[in-house]
Short mmCIF file of C-alpha atoms and ligand atoms in Angstrom, two decimals:
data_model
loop_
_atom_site.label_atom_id
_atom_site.label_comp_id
_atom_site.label_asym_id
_atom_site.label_seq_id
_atom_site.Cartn_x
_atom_site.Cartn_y
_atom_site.Cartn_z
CA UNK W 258 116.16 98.45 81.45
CA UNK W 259 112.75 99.08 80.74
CA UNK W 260 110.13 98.84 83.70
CA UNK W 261 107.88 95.20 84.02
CA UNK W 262 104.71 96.17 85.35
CA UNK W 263 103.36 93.05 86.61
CA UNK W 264 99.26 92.47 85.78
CA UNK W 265 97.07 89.59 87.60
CA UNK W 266 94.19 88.68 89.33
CA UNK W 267 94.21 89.03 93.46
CA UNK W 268 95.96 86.83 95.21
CA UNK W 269 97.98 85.05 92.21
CA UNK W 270 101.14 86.02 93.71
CA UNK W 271 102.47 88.86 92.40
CA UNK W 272 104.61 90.31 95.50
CA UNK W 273 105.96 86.95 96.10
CA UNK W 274 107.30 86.32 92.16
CA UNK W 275 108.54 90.13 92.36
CA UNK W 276 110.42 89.28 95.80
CA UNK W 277 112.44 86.73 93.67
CA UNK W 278 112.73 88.73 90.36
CA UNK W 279 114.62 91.36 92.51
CA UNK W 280 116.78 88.68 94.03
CA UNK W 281 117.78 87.53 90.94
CA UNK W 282 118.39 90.90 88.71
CA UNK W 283 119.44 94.56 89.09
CA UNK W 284 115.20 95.50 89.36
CA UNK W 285 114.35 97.47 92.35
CA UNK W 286 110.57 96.78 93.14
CA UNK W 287 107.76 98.87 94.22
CA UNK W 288 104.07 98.02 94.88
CA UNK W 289 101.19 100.09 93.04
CA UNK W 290 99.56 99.51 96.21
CA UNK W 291 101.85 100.26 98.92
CA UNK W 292 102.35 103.77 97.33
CA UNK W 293 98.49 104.31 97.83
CA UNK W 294 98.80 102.99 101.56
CA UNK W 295 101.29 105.29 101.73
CA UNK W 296 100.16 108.45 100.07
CA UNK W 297 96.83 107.94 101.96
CA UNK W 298 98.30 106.69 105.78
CA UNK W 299 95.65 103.98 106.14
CA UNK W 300 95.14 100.34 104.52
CA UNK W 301 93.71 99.58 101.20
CA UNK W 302 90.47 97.83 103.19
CA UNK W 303 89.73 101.04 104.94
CA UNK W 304 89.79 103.19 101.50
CA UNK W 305 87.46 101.02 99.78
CA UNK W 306 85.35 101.09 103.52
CA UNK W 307 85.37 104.64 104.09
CA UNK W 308 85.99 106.18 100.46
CA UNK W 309 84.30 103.97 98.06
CA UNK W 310 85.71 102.28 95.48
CA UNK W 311 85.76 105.07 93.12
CA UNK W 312 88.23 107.07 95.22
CA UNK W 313 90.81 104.49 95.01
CA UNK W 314 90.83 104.03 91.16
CA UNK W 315 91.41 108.02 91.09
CA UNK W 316 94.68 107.09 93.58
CA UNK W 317 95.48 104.69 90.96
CA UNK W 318 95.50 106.79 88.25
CA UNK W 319 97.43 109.35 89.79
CA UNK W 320 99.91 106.43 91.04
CA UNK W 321 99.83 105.42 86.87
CA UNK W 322 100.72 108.98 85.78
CA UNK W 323 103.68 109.26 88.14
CA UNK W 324 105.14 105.68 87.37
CA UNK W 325 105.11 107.26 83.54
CA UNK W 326 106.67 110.29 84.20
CA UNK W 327 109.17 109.63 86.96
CA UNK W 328 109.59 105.40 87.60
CA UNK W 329 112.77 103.46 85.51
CA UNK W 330 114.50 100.20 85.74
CA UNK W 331 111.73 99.47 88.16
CA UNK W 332 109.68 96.17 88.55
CA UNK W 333 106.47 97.38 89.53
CA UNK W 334 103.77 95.04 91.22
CA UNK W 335 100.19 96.13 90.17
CA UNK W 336 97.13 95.49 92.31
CA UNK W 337 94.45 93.52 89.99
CA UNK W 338 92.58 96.38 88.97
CA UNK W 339 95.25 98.73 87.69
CA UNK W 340 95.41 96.99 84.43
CA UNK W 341 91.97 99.65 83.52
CA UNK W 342 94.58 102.39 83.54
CA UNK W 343 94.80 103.96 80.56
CA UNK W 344 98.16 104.36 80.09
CA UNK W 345 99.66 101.19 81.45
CA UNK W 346 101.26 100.34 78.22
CA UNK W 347 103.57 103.63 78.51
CA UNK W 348 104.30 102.38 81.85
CA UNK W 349 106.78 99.75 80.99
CA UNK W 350 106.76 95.84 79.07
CA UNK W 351 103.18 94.15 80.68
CA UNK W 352 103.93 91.00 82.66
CA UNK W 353 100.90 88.53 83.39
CA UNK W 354 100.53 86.30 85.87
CA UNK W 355 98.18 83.99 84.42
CA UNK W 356 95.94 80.62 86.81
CA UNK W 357 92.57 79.40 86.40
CA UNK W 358 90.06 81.27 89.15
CA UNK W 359 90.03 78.28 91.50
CA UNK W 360 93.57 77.73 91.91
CA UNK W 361 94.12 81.14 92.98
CA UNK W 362 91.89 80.95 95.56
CA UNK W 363 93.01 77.47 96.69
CA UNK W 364 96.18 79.35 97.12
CA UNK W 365 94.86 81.94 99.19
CA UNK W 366 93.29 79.43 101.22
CA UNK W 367 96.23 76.99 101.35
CA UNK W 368 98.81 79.97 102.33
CA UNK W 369 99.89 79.91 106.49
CA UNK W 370 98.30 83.86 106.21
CA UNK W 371 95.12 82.71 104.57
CA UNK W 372 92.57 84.12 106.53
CA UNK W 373 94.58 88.04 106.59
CA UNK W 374 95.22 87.68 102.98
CA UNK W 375 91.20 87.07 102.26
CA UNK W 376 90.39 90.04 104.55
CA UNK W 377 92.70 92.63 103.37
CA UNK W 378 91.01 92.66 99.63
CA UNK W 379 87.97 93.98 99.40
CA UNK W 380 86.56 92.75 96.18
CA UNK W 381 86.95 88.82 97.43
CA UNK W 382 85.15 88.77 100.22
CA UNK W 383 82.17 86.97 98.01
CA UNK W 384 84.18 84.37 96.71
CA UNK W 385 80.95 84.22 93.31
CA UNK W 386 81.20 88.12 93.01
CA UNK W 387 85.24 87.44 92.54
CA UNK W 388 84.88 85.01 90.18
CA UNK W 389 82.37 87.25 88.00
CA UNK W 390 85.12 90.09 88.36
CA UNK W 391 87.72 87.16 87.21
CA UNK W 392 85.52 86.09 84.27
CA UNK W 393 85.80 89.82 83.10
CA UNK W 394 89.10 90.57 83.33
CA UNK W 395 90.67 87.45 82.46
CA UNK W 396 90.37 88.07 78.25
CA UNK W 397 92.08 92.19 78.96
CA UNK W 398 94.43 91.21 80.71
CA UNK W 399 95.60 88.35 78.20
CA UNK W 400 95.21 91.51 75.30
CA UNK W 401 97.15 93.74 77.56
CA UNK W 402 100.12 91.44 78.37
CA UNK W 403 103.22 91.29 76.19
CA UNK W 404 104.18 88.68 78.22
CA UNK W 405 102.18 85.29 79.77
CA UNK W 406 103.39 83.28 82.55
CA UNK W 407 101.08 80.38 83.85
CA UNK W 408 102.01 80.52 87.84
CA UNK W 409 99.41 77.20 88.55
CA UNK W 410 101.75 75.09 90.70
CA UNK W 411 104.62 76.92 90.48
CA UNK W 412 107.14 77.83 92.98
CA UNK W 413 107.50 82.04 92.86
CA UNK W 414 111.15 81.10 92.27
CA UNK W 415 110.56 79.33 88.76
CA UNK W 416 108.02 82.06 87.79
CA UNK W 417 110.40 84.65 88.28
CA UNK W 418 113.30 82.53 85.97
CA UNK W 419 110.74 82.63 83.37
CA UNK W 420 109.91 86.25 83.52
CA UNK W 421 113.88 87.64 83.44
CA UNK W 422 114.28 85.02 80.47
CA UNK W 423 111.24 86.46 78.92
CA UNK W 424 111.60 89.85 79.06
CA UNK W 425 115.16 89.72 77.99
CA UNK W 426 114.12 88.07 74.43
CA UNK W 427 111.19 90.55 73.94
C1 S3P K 145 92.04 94.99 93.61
C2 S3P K 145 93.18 94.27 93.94
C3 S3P K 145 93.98 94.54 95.14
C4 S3P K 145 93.83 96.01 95.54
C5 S3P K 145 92.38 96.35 95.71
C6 S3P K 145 91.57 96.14 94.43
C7 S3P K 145 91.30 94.62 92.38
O1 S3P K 145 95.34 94.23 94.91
O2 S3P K 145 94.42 96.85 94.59
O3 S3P K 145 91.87 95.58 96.75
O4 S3P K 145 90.49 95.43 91.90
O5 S3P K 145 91.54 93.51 91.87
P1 S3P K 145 95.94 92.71 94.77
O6 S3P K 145 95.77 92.31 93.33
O7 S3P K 145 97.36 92.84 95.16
O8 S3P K 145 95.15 91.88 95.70
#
């Protein structure tokens, strides 16, 4: 099995599609963020506060060298900047979790956790600013992926059917 790193904007639900995914296949899952929480003791918000932003895409890149040296059979959840590393594609098959700007953030906002969800991330606290960052990323992370799913209106539970029967024709 080779590893699915799962790419996406913040917020478009890439921990809950990888909950299911592992459910529903052999894949253990890890978090690109979580390991940085970890490594560093303290919360992602609190990095970008006390660090700068530019210390945390340095954790990322060590986090992308390890997951290419040492990580298999491994669905790995990405946070929505770690597509920029440079060797993603030797990471494992790319898995995008596509939705147009405002239906991710009606999601955020229609979640039971909405209001902890929009605090923890850092770069959508302006909601204009985030959709500026979208606008950019949105045409990499289409060239990046090998594989597309559109998560608008989707329960996690279909999205992650469509990955495993995705991934197992590529
Ligand atoms: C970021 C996304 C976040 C987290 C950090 C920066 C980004 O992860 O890595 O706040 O640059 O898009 P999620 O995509 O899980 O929110």
């Amino acid at each position: 099995m080779k590893n699915i790193v799962l790419i996406g904007f913040m917020g478009v639900g890439k921990g809950s599609v990888a909950r299911e995914v592992i459910k529903h296949s052999d894949y253990i899952a890890i978090d690109t963020d979580d390991l940085i929480e970890s490594m560093e003791n303290r919360k992602i918000k609190s990095i970008f506060e006390l660090e700068g932003e530019e210390y945390f895409r340095k954790l990322e890149k060590k986090v992308a060298h390890w997951l290419e040296q040492s990580v298999k059979d491994t669905l790995i959840s990405t946070g929505g900047g770690f597509y920029k590393q440079k060797n993603i594609k030797k990471i494992g098959t790319i898995v995008l979790l596509d939705s147009p700007f405002d239906e991710i953030i009606k999601r955020i906002k229609e979640h039971p956790n909405a209001l902890k969800k929009l605090k923890k991330r850092p770069l959508l606290q302006d909601l204009q600013k985030a959709k500026e960052i979208y606008d950019v990323r949105r045409p990499d992370y289409l060239k990046l992926a090998d594989v597309v799913i559109d998560v608008t209106n989707k329960p996690a539970l279909e999205c992650a059917r469509e990955l495993l029967k995705k991934v197992k024709k590529l």
